[in-house]
Amino acid sequence: MRLGDRIYVAGHRGLVGSAIVRRLEASGYGGLIVRTREELDLRRQDTVDRFFAETRPSCVFLAAARVGGILANDTYAAEFFRDNLLIEANVIHAAYANGVEKLLFLGSSCVYPRQAPQPLREEYLLTGAFEPTNQAYALAKIIGIEMLDAYRRQYGMHGLSVMPTNLYGPNDDFDSPNSHVLPALIRRFHDGKVERAPEVVVWGTGAARREFLHVDDLAAACVLLMENYDGAQLLNIGVGEDMTIREVAEMVRDVVGFEGTIRFDGTKPEGTPRKLLDVSRIHALGWRARIPLRQGLQATYAWFLERLRASAAGAPSA
């Protein structure tokens, strides 16, 4: 990928896509192509084909996806499966058909088997059963990975798939029951603080372990790979360290300033017991996460507060 390239970022208003746009702009890339969901429905093959034929991007970051937390994945499994399949198939094929030089596909750490050995190495893909609560989403993502690999082998298409760990940062979804764990915790503790609630309820026992990567670190990794990597192997992107949900909840409570107690509801699902990525491959390429979790949470909460202030004032959020 070169500075003069025309680069299409699919999903530019989401958590990952917006971070990639920030990173590209900060690195001097000027030929960015973006479209809102209203302007371009990636689930429709005809509109995707026409868009690629008209814009002729040379590089693509495929960050568009239907995403959500445990509740959303479990409740809307059909939509998660269908929408992600359509987006992946349409964009990957149109990129090939229109001569795109390189495409990066964003997978997810949830594609790995529920009981795979820890830390999760890339070769553990498809070696066991999925976590039931996100099986539809995981299968859809795996199909995208396999499709891109097939196009590389048959047509020589330059594409790579990356598996990021749990992400957080600006432009996340803080406002719905479909949110991921960190934005959901930030919102819950913030509301508890404002309402002076005596306690905040967190799903699960608190024993499940997760690692968390700031989305700006992920964006730096993605741009680095598009500039310098052309291997065929999958690449995990993570921190290489994890902690319990109990520890994470306590850290979020401290950052937000909630003074009540935390009650863990063990009757609610908590997903895979542990999901720690082996990041030795990407470390060997010269990338490491740089933003400590507490620092990233502080910045994310500040962004969230500014968004609330802008919304209250009637101004568009950043």
mmCIF file with all atom_site columns, C-alpha atoms in Angstrom, residues 41-228:
data_model
loop_
_atom_site.group_PDB
_atom_site.id
_atom_site.type_symbol
_atom_site.label_atom_id
_atom_site.label_alt_id
_atom_site.label_comp_id
_atom_site.label_asym_id
_atom_site.label_entity_id
_atom_site.label_seq_id
_atom_site.pdbx_PDB_ins_code
_atom_site.Cartn_x
_atom_site.Cartn_y
_atom_site.Cartn_z
_atom_site.occupancy
_atom_site.B_iso_or_equiv
_atom_site.pdbx_formal_charge
_atom_site.auth_seq_id
_atom_site.auth_comp_id
_atom_site.auth_asym_id
_atom_site.auth_atom_id
_atom_site.pdbx_PDB_model_num
ATOM 1   C CA . ASP A 1 41  ? -25.738 -1.328  1.101   1.00 0.00 ? 41  ASP A CA 1
ATOM 2   C CA . LEU A 1 42  ? -22.952 -3.913  1.077   1.00 0.00 ? 42  LEU A CA 1
ATOM 3   C CA . ARG A 1 43  ? -25.520 -6.709  1.310   1.00 0.00 ? 43  ARG A CA 1
ATOM 4   C CA . ARG A 1 44  ? -26.653 -5.981  -2.266  1.00 0.00 ? 44  ARG A CA 1
ATOM 5   C CA . GLN A 1 45  ? -24.402 -7.454  -4.917  1.00 0.00 ? 45  GLN A CA 1
ATOM 6   C CA . ASP A 1 46  ? -25.537 -5.154  -7.720  1.00 0.00 ? 46  ASP A CA 1
ATOM 7   C CA . THR A 1 47  ? -24.783 -1.949  -5.821  1.00 0.00 ? 47  THR A CA 1
ATOM 8   C CA . VAL A 1 48  ? -21.427 -3.272  -4.588  1.00 0.00 ? 48  VAL A CA 1
ATOM 9   C CA . ASP A 1 49  ? -20.392 -4.287  -8.108  1.00 0.00 ? 49  ASP A CA 1
ATOM 10  C CA . ARG A 1 50  ? -21.371 -0.868  -9.458  1.00 0.00 ? 50  ARG A CA 1
ATOM 11  C CA . PHE A 1 51  ? -19.545 0.961   -6.656  1.00 0.00 ? 51  PHE A CA 1
ATOM 12  C CA . PHE A 1 52  ? -16.264 -0.897  -7.292  1.00 0.00 ? 52  PHE A CA 1
ATOM 13  C CA . ALA A 1 53  ? -16.527 -0.412  -11.050 1.00 0.00 ? 53  ALA A CA 1
ATOM 14  C CA . GLU A 1 54  ? -17.042 3.344   -10.582 1.00 0.00 ? 54  GLU A CA 1
ATOM 15  C CA . THR A 1 55  ? -14.488 4.062   -7.828  1.00 0.00 ? 55  THR A CA 1
ATOM 16  C CA . ARG A 1 56  ? -11.742 1.534   -8.731  1.00 0.00 ? 56  ARG A CA 1
ATOM 17  C CA . PRO A 1 57  ? -9.985  1.361   -5.342  1.00 0.00 ? 57  PRO A CA 1
ATOM 18  C CA . SER A 1 58  ? -6.554  -0.229  -5.275  1.00 0.00 ? 58  SER A CA 1
ATOM 19  C CA . CYS A 1 59  ? -6.691  -1.289  -1.621  1.00 0.00 ? 59  CYS A CA 1
ATOM 20  C CA . VAL A 1 60  ? -9.574  -2.293  0.653   1.00 0.00 ? 60  VAL A CA 1
ATOM 21  C CA . PHE A 1 61  ? -9.990  -2.560  4.428   1.00 0.00 ? 61  PHE A CA 1
ATOM 22  C CA . LEU A 1 62  ? -13.055 -4.764  4.978   1.00 0.00 ? 62  LEU A CA 1
ATOM 23  C CA . ALA A 1 63  ? -14.133 -3.597  8.446   1.00 0.00 ? 63  ALA A CA 1
ATOM 24  C CA . ALA A 1 64  ? -17.878 -3.527  7.751   1.00 0.00 ? 64  ALA A CA 1
ATOM 25  C CA . ALA A 1 65  ? -19.810 -6.159  9.679   1.00 0.00 ? 65  ALA A CA 1
ATOM 26  C CA . ARG A 1 66  ? -22.845 -6.762  11.821  1.00 0.00 ? 66  ARG A CA 1
ATOM 27  C CA . VAL A 1 67  ? -21.448 -7.012  15.350  1.00 0.00 ? 67  VAL A CA 1
ATOM 28  C CA . GLY A 1 68  ? -22.643 -7.122  18.944  1.00 0.00 ? 68  GLY A CA 1
ATOM 29  C CA . GLY A 1 69  ? -22.206 -8.693  22.351  1.00 0.00 ? 69  GLY A CA 1
ATOM 30  C CA . ILE A 1 70  ? -23.416 -12.009 23.769  1.00 0.00 ? 70  ILE A CA 1
ATOM 31  C CA . LEU A 1 71  ? -27.092 -11.029 23.864  1.00 0.00 ? 71  LEU A CA 1
ATOM 32  C CA . ALA A 1 72  ? -27.154 -9.724  20.290  1.00 0.00 ? 72  ALA A CA 1
ATOM 33  C CA . ASN A 1 73  ? -25.267 -12.716 18.884  1.00 0.00 ? 73  ASN A CA 1
ATOM 34  C CA . ASP A 1 74  ? -27.547 -15.172 20.611  1.00 0.00 ? 74  ASP A CA 1
ATOM 35  C CA . THR A 1 75  ? -30.815 -13.345 19.888  1.00 0.00 ? 75  THR A CA 1
ATOM 36  C CA . TYR A 1 76  ? -30.220 -12.365 16.255  1.00 0.00 ? 76  TYR A CA 1
ATOM 37  C CA . ALA A 1 77  ? -28.171 -15.334 15.049  1.00 0.00 ? 77  ALA A CA 1
ATOM 38  C CA . ALA A 1 78  ? -29.898 -15.444 11.641  1.00 0.00 ? 78  ALA A CA 1
ATOM 39  C CA . GLU A 1 79  ? -29.230 -11.750 10.918  1.00 0.00 ? 79  GLU A CA 1
ATOM 40  C CA . PHE A 1 80  ? -25.614 -12.035 12.092  1.00 0.00 ? 80  PHE A CA 1
ATOM 41  C CA . PHE A 1 81  ? -25.079 -15.015 9.805   1.00 0.00 ? 81  PHE A CA 1
ATOM 42  C CA . ARG A 1 82  ? -26.861 -13.649 6.735   1.00 0.00 ? 82  ARG A CA 1
ATOM 43  C CA . ASP A 1 83  ? -25.652 -10.047 6.825   1.00 0.00 ? 83  ASP A CA 1
ATOM 44  C CA . ASN A 1 84  ? -22.002 -10.918 7.395   1.00 0.00 ? 84  ASN A CA 1
ATOM 45  C CA . LEU A 1 85  ? -22.037 -13.586 4.689   1.00 0.00 ? 85  LEU A CA 1
ATOM 46  C CA . LEU A 1 86  ? -23.487 -11.152 2.154   1.00 0.00 ? 86  LEU A CA 1
ATOM 47  C CA . ILE A 1 87  ? -21.073 -8.333  3.032   1.00 0.00 ? 87  ILE A CA 1
ATOM 48  C CA . GLU A 1 88  ? -18.010 -10.582 2.798   1.00 0.00 ? 88  GLU A CA 1
ATOM 49  C CA . ALA A 1 89  ? -18.998 -12.350 -0.394  1.00 0.00 ? 89  ALA A CA 1
ATOM 50  C CA . ASN A 1 90  ? -19.985 -9.173  -2.225  1.00 0.00 ? 90  ASN A CA 1
ATOM 51  C CA . VAL A 1 91  ? -16.936 -7.115  -1.265  1.00 0.00 ? 91  VAL A CA 1
ATOM 52  C CA . ILE A 1 92  ? -14.324 -9.843  -1.755  1.00 0.00 ? 92  ILE A CA 1
ATOM 53  C CA . HIS A 1 93  ? -15.643 -10.845 -5.176  1.00 0.00 ? 93  HIS A CA 1
ATOM 54  C CA . ALA A 1 94  ? -16.080 -7.250  -6.378  1.00 0.00 ? 94  ALA A CA 1
ATOM 55  C CA . ALA A 1 95  ? -12.543 -6.447  -5.204  1.00 0.00 ? 95  ALA A CA 1
ATOM 56  C CA . TYR A 1 96  ? -11.177 -9.356  -7.220  1.00 0.00 ? 96  TYR A CA 1
ATOM 57  C CA . ALA A 1 97  ? -13.302 -8.592  -10.284 1.00 0.00 ? 97  ALA A CA 1
ATOM 58  C CA . ASN A 1 98  ? -12.181 -4.953  -10.334 1.00 0.00 ? 98  ASN A CA 1
ATOM 59  C CA . GLY A 1 99  ? -8.463  -5.495  -9.881  1.00 0.00 ? 99  GLY A CA 1
ATOM 60  C CA . VAL A 1 100 ? -8.009  -4.464  -6.250  1.00 0.00 ? 100 VAL A CA 1
ATOM 61  C CA . GLU A 1 101 ? -4.325  -4.946  -5.417  1.00 0.00 ? 101 GLU A CA 1
ATOM 62  C CA . LYS A 1 102 ? -4.743  -5.849  -1.743  1.00 0.00 ? 102 LYS A CA 1
ATOM 63  C CA . LEU A 1 103 ? -7.589  -6.495  0.711   1.00 0.00 ? 103 LEU A CA 1
ATOM 64  C CA . LEU A 1 104 ? -7.489  -6.843  4.492   1.00 0.00 ? 104 LEU A CA 1
ATOM 65  C CA . PHE A 1 105 ? -10.366 -8.754  6.081   1.00 0.00 ? 105 PHE A CA 1
ATOM 66  C CA . LEU A 1 106 ? -11.222 -8.252  9.761   1.00 0.00 ? 106 LEU A CA 1
ATOM 67  C CA . GLY A 1 107 ? -12.104 -11.538 11.416  1.00 0.00 ? 107 GLY A CA 1
ATOM 68  C CA . SER A 1 108 ? -12.567 -12.026 15.155  1.00 0.00 ? 108 SER A CA 1
ATOM 69  C CA . SER A 1 109 ? -11.053 -14.008 17.993  1.00 0.00 ? 109 SER A CA 1
ATOM 70  C CA . CYS A 1 110 ? -14.467 -15.630 18.528  1.00 0.00 ? 110 CYS A CA 1
ATOM 71  C CA . VAL A 1 111 ? -13.795 -17.849 15.497  1.00 0.00 ? 111 VAL A CA 1
ATOM 72  C CA . TYR A 1 112 ? -11.618 -20.132 17.614  1.00 0.00 ? 112 TYR A CA 1
ATOM 73  C CA . PRO A 1 113 ? -13.039 -23.244 19.326  1.00 0.00 ? 113 PRO A CA 1
ATOM 74  C CA . ARG A 1 114 ? -14.508 -22.733 22.785  1.00 0.00 ? 114 ARG A CA 1
ATOM 75  C CA . GLN A 1 115 ? -12.168 -25.265 24.417  1.00 0.00 ? 115 GLN A CA 1
ATOM 76  C CA . ALA A 1 116 ? -9.024  -24.636 22.362  1.00 0.00 ? 116 ALA A CA 1
ATOM 77  C CA . PRO A 1 117 ? -5.700  -24.561 24.247  1.00 0.00 ? 117 PRO A CA 1
ATOM 78  C CA . GLN A 1 118 ? -4.599  -21.155 25.550  1.00 0.00 ? 118 GLN A CA 1
ATOM 79  C CA . PRO A 1 119 ? -3.171  -18.937 24.241  1.00 0.00 ? 119 PRO A CA 1
ATOM 80  C CA . LEU A 1 120 ? -5.023  -19.283 20.935  1.00 0.00 ? 120 LEU A CA 1
ATOM 81  C CA . ARG A 1 121 ? -2.706  -19.946 18.011  1.00 0.00 ? 121 ARG A CA 1
ATOM 82  C CA . GLU A 1 122 ? -3.800  -19.317 14.440  1.00 0.00 ? 122 GLU A CA 1
ATOM 83  C CA . GLU A 1 123 ? -3.602  -23.016 13.551  1.00 0.00 ? 123 GLU A CA 1
ATOM 84  C CA . TYR A 1 124 ? -6.326  -23.840 16.092  1.00 0.00 ? 124 TYR A CA 1
ATOM 85  C CA . LEU A 1 125 ? -8.958  -22.554 13.666  1.00 0.00 ? 125 LEU A CA 1
ATOM 86  C CA . LEU A 1 126 ? -11.599 -25.229 12.890  1.00 0.00 ? 126 LEU A CA 1
ATOM 87  C CA . THR A 1 127 ? -10.193 -27.763 15.363  1.00 0.00 ? 127 THR A CA 1
ATOM 88  C CA . GLY A 1 128 ? -13.185 -27.888 17.715  1.00 0.00 ? 128 GLY A CA 1
ATOM 89  C CA . ALA A 1 129 ? -16.706 -26.769 18.608  1.00 0.00 ? 129 ALA A CA 1
ATOM 90  C CA . PHE A 1 130 ? -17.688 -23.097 18.786  1.00 0.00 ? 130 PHE A CA 1
ATOM 91  C CA . GLU A 1 131 ? -19.009 -21.108 21.715  1.00 0.00 ? 131 GLU A CA 1
ATOM 92  C CA . PRO A 1 132 ? -22.786 -21.606 21.238  1.00 0.00 ? 132 PRO A CA 1
ATOM 93  C CA . THR A 1 133 ? -23.760 -17.981 21.923  1.00 0.00 ? 133 THR A CA 1
ATOM 94  C CA . ASN A 1 134 ? -21.784 -16.636 18.942  1.00 0.00 ? 134 ASN A CA 1
ATOM 95  C CA . GLN A 1 135 ? -21.637 -19.656 16.633  1.00 0.00 ? 135 GLN A CA 1
ATOM 96  C CA . ALA A 1 136 ? -23.504 -17.991 13.747  1.00 0.00 ? 136 ALA A CA 1
ATOM 97  C CA . TYR A 1 137 ? -21.220 -14.942 13.754  1.00 0.00 ? 137 TYR A CA 1
ATOM 98  C CA . ALA A 1 138 ? -18.089 -17.097 14.069  1.00 0.00 ? 138 ALA A CA 1
ATOM 99  C CA . LEU A 1 139 ? -19.126 -19.315 11.161  1.00 0.00 ? 139 LEU A CA 1
ATOM 100 C CA . ALA A 1 140 ? -19.840 -16.300 8.973   1.00 0.00 ? 140 ALA A CA 1
ATOM 101 C CA . LYS A 1 141 ? -16.410 -14.853 9.738   1.00 0.00 ? 141 LYS A CA 1
ATOM 102 C CA . ILE A 1 142 ? -14.716 -18.184 9.013   1.00 0.00 ? 142 ILE A CA 1
ATOM 103 C CA . ILE A 1 143 ? -16.431 -18.322 5.635   1.00 0.00 ? 143 ILE A CA 1
ATOM 104 C CA . GLY A 1 144 ? -14.983 -14.880 4.860   1.00 0.00 ? 144 GLY A CA 1
ATOM 105 C CA . ILE A 1 145 ? -11.511 -16.104 5.852   1.00 0.00 ? 145 ILE A CA 1
ATOM 106 C CA . GLU A 1 146 ? -11.845 -19.225 3.708   1.00 0.00 ? 146 GLU A CA 1
ATOM 107 C CA . MET A 1 147 ? -13.279 -17.315 0.758   1.00 0.00 ? 147 MET A CA 1
ATOM 108 C CA . LEU A 1 148 ? -10.378 -14.872 0.743   1.00 0.00 ? 148 LEU A CA 1
ATOM 109 C CA . ASP A 1 149 ? -7.928  -17.777 0.967   1.00 0.00 ? 149 ASP A CA 1
ATOM 110 C CA . ALA A 1 150 ? -9.648  -19.509 -1.961  1.00 0.00 ? 150 ALA A CA 1
ATOM 111 C CA . TYR A 1 151 ? -9.415  -16.355 -4.090  1.00 0.00 ? 151 TYR A CA 1
ATOM 112 C CA . ARG A 1 152 ? -5.732  -16.066 -3.225  1.00 0.00 ? 152 ARG A CA 1
ATOM 113 C CA . ARG A 1 153 ? -5.028  -19.680 -4.212  1.00 0.00 ? 153 ARG A CA 1
ATOM 114 C CA . GLN A 1 154 ? -7.145  -19.755 -7.382  1.00 0.00 ? 154 GLN A CA 1
ATOM 115 C CA . TYR A 1 155 ? -6.831  -16.201 -8.689  1.00 0.00 ? 155 TYR A CA 1
ATOM 116 C CA . GLY A 1 156 ? -3.660  -14.906 -7.021  1.00 0.00 ? 156 GLY A CA 1
ATOM 117 C CA . MET A 1 157 ? -5.623  -12.220 -5.172  1.00 0.00 ? 157 MET A CA 1
ATOM 118 C CA . HIS A 1 158 ? -3.536  -10.431 -2.533  1.00 0.00 ? 158 HIS A CA 1
ATOM 119 C CA . GLY A 1 159 ? -5.547  -10.633 0.655   1.00 0.00 ? 159 GLY A CA 1
ATOM 120 C CA . LEU A 1 160 ? -4.967  -11.246 4.331   1.00 0.00 ? 160 LEU A CA 1
ATOM 121 C CA . SER A 1 161 ? -7.169  -12.015 7.303   1.00 0.00 ? 161 SER A CA 1
ATOM 122 C CA . VAL A 1 162 ? -6.532  -10.744 10.815  1.00 0.00 ? 162 VAL A CA 1
ATOM 123 C CA . MET A 1 163 ? -8.087  -11.941 14.069  1.00 0.00 ? 163 MET A CA 1
ATOM 124 C CA . PRO A 1 164 ? -8.367  -9.078  16.574  1.00 0.00 ? 164 PRO A CA 1
ATOM 125 C CA . THR A 1 165 ? -9.104  -9.701  20.221  1.00 0.00 ? 165 THR A CA 1
ATOM 126 C CA . ASN A 1 166 ? -11.835 -7.846  22.171  1.00 0.00 ? 166 ASN A CA 1
ATOM 127 C CA . LEU A 1 167 ? -11.750 -4.188  21.134  1.00 0.00 ? 167 LEU A CA 1
ATOM 128 C CA . TYR A 1 168 ? -12.775 -0.906  22.708  1.00 0.00 ? 168 TYR A CA 1
ATOM 129 C CA . GLY A 1 169 ? -12.417 2.808   22.047  1.00 0.00 ? 169 GLY A CA 1
ATOM 130 C CA . PRO A 1 170 ? -14.221 5.781   20.477  1.00 0.00 ? 170 PRO A CA 1
ATOM 131 C CA . ASN A 1 171 ? -17.220 5.158   18.211  1.00 0.00 ? 171 ASN A CA 1
ATOM 132 C CA . ASP A 1 172 ? -18.160 1.983   20.031  1.00 0.00 ? 172 ASP A CA 1
ATOM 133 C CA . ASP A 1 173 ? -21.811 1.205   20.832  1.00 0.00 ? 173 ASP A CA 1
ATOM 134 C CA . PHE A 1 174 ? -22.506 2.372   24.395  1.00 0.00 ? 174 PHE A CA 1
ATOM 135 C CA . ASP A 1 175 ? -26.257 2.711   24.117  1.00 0.00 ? 175 ASP A CA 1
ATOM 136 C CA . SER A 1 176 ? -27.934 -0.617  23.454  1.00 0.00 ? 176 SER A CA 1
ATOM 137 C CA . PRO A 1 177 ? -28.343 -4.058  25.025  1.00 0.00 ? 177 PRO A CA 1
ATOM 138 C CA . ASN A 1 178 ? -26.307 -5.317  22.057  1.00 0.00 ? 178 ASN A CA 1
ATOM 139 C CA . SER A 1 179 ? -23.099 -3.598  23.214  1.00 0.00 ? 179 SER A CA 1
ATOM 140 C CA . HIS A 1 180 ? -19.819 -5.407  23.812  1.00 0.00 ? 180 HIS A CA 1
ATOM 141 C CA . VAL A 1 181 ? -18.587 -5.878  27.357  1.00 0.00 ? 181 VAL A CA 1
ATOM 142 C CA . LEU A 1 182 ? -16.423 -2.758  27.860  1.00 0.00 ? 182 LEU A CA 1
ATOM 143 C CA . PRO A 1 183 ? -18.794 -0.134  26.438  1.00 0.00 ? 183 PRO A CA 1
ATOM 144 C CA . ALA A 1 184 ? -21.647 -1.883  28.256  1.00 0.00 ? 184 ALA A CA 1
ATOM 145 C CA . LEU A 1 185 ? -19.729 -1.670  31.540  1.00 0.00 ? 185 LEU A CA 1
ATOM 146 C CA . ILE A 1 186 ? -18.815 1.984   30.967  1.00 0.00 ? 186 ILE A CA 1
ATOM 147 C CA . ARG A 1 187 ? -22.441 2.855   30.310  1.00 0.00 ? 187 ARG A CA 1
ATOM 148 C CA . ARG A 1 188 ? -23.728 0.815   33.237  1.00 0.00 ? 188 ARG A CA 1
ATOM 149 C CA . PHE A 1 189 ? -21.288 2.292   35.752  1.00 0.00 ? 189 PHE A CA 1
ATOM 150 C CA . HIS A 1 190 ? -21.818 5.807   34.400  1.00 0.00 ? 190 HIS A CA 1
ATOM 151 C CA . ASP A 1 191 ? -25.594 5.511   34.745  1.00 0.00 ? 191 ASP A CA 1
ATOM 152 C CA . GLY A 1 192 ? -25.135 4.074   38.229  1.00 0.00 ? 192 GLY A CA 1
ATOM 153 C CA . LYS A 1 193 ? -22.944 7.015   39.163  1.00 0.00 ? 193 LYS A CA 1
ATOM 154 C CA . VAL A 1 194 ? -25.439 9.577   37.843  1.00 0.00 ? 194 VAL A CA 1
ATOM 155 C CA . GLU A 1 195 ? -28.373 7.829   39.539  1.00 0.00 ? 195 GLU A CA 1
ATOM 156 C CA . ARG A 1 196 ? -26.384 7.212   42.776  1.00 0.00 ? 196 ARG A CA 1
ATOM 157 C CA . ALA A 1 197 ? -27.324 3.547   42.555  1.00 0.00 ? 197 ALA A CA 1
ATOM 158 C CA . PRO A 1 198 ? -26.141 1.305   45.411  1.00 0.00 ? 198 PRO A CA 1
ATOM 159 C CA . GLU A 1 199 ? -24.955 -1.415  43.025  1.00 0.00 ? 199 GLU A CA 1
ATOM 160 C CA . VAL A 1 200 ? -24.366 -2.298  39.382  1.00 0.00 ? 200 VAL A CA 1
ATOM 161 C CA . VAL A 1 201 ? -25.157 -5.772  38.075  1.00 0.00 ? 201 VAL A CA 1
ATOM 162 C CA . VAL A 1 202 ? -22.635 -7.482  35.760  1.00 0.00 ? 202 VAL A CA 1
ATOM 163 C CA . TRP A 1 203 ? -23.518 -10.594 33.776  1.00 0.00 ? 203 TRP A CA 1
ATOM 164 C CA . GLY A 1 204 ? -21.764 -13.854 34.691  1.00 0.00 ? 204 GLY A CA 1
ATOM 165 C CA . THR A 1 205 ? -19.658 -14.915 37.628  1.00 0.00 ? 205 THR A CA 1
ATOM 166 C CA . GLY A 1 206 ? -16.779 -12.576 36.800  1.00 0.00 ? 206 GLY A CA 1
ATOM 167 C CA . ALA A 1 207 ? -14.418 -15.521 36.375  1.00 0.00 ? 207 ALA A CA 1
ATOM 168 C CA . ALA A 1 208 ? -14.253 -15.512 32.548  1.00 0.00 ? 208 ALA A CA 1
ATOM 169 C CA . ARG A 1 209 ? -10.971 -14.098 31.246  1.00 0.00 ? 209 ARG A CA 1
ATOM 170 C CA . ARG A 1 210 ? -10.574 -11.642 28.372  1.00 0.00 ? 210 ARG A CA 1
ATOM 171 C CA . GLU A 1 211 ? -7.878  -9.484  26.815  1.00 0.00 ? 211 GLU A CA 1
ATOM 172 C CA . PHE A 1 212 ? -8.727  -5.999  25.552  1.00 0.00 ? 212 PHE A CA 1
ATOM 173 C CA . LEU A 1 213 ? -7.053  -4.037  22.761  1.00 0.00 ? 213 LEU A CA 1
ATOM 174 C CA . HIS A 1 214 ? -7.585  -0.346  22.080  1.00 0.00 ? 214 HIS A CA 1
ATOM 175 C CA . VAL A 1 215 ? -8.909  0.085   18.569  1.00 0.00 ? 215 VAL A CA 1
ATOM 176 C CA . ASP A 1 216 ? -6.192  2.608   17.685  1.00 0.00 ? 216 ASP A CA 1
ATOM 177 C CA . ASP A 1 217 ? -3.584  -0.092  18.344  1.00 0.00 ? 217 ASP A CA 1
ATOM 178 C CA . LEU A 1 218 ? -5.504  -2.419  16.025  1.00 0.00 ? 218 LEU A CA 1
ATOM 179 C CA . ALA A 1 219 ? -5.603  0.266   13.320  1.00 0.00 ? 219 ALA A CA 1
ATOM 180 C CA . ALA A 1 220 ? -1.836  0.736   13.561  1.00 0.00 ? 220 ALA A CA 1
ATOM 181 C CA . ALA A 1 221 ? -1.373  -3.006  13.086  1.00 0.00 ? 221 ALA A CA 1
ATOM 182 C CA . CYS A 1 222 ? -3.715  -3.128  10.090  1.00 0.00 ? 222 CYS A CA 1
ATOM 183 C CA . VAL A 1 223 ? -1.979  -0.266  8.290   1.00 0.00 ? 223 VAL A CA 1
ATOM 184 C CA . LEU A 1 224 ? 1.441   -1.786  9.011   1.00 0.00 ? 224 LEU A CA 1
ATOM 185 C CA . LEU A 1 225 ? 0.337   -5.099  7.518   1.00 0.00 ? 225 LEU A CA 1
ATOM 186 C CA . MET A 1 226 ? -1.116  -3.483  4.415   1.00 0.00 ? 226 MET A CA 1
ATOM 187 C CA . GLU A 1 227 ? 2.164   -1.645  3.893   1.00 0.00 ? 227 GLU A CA 1
ATOM 188 C CA . ASN A 1 228 ? 4.598   -4.469  4.595   1.00 0.00 ? 228 ASN A CA 1
#
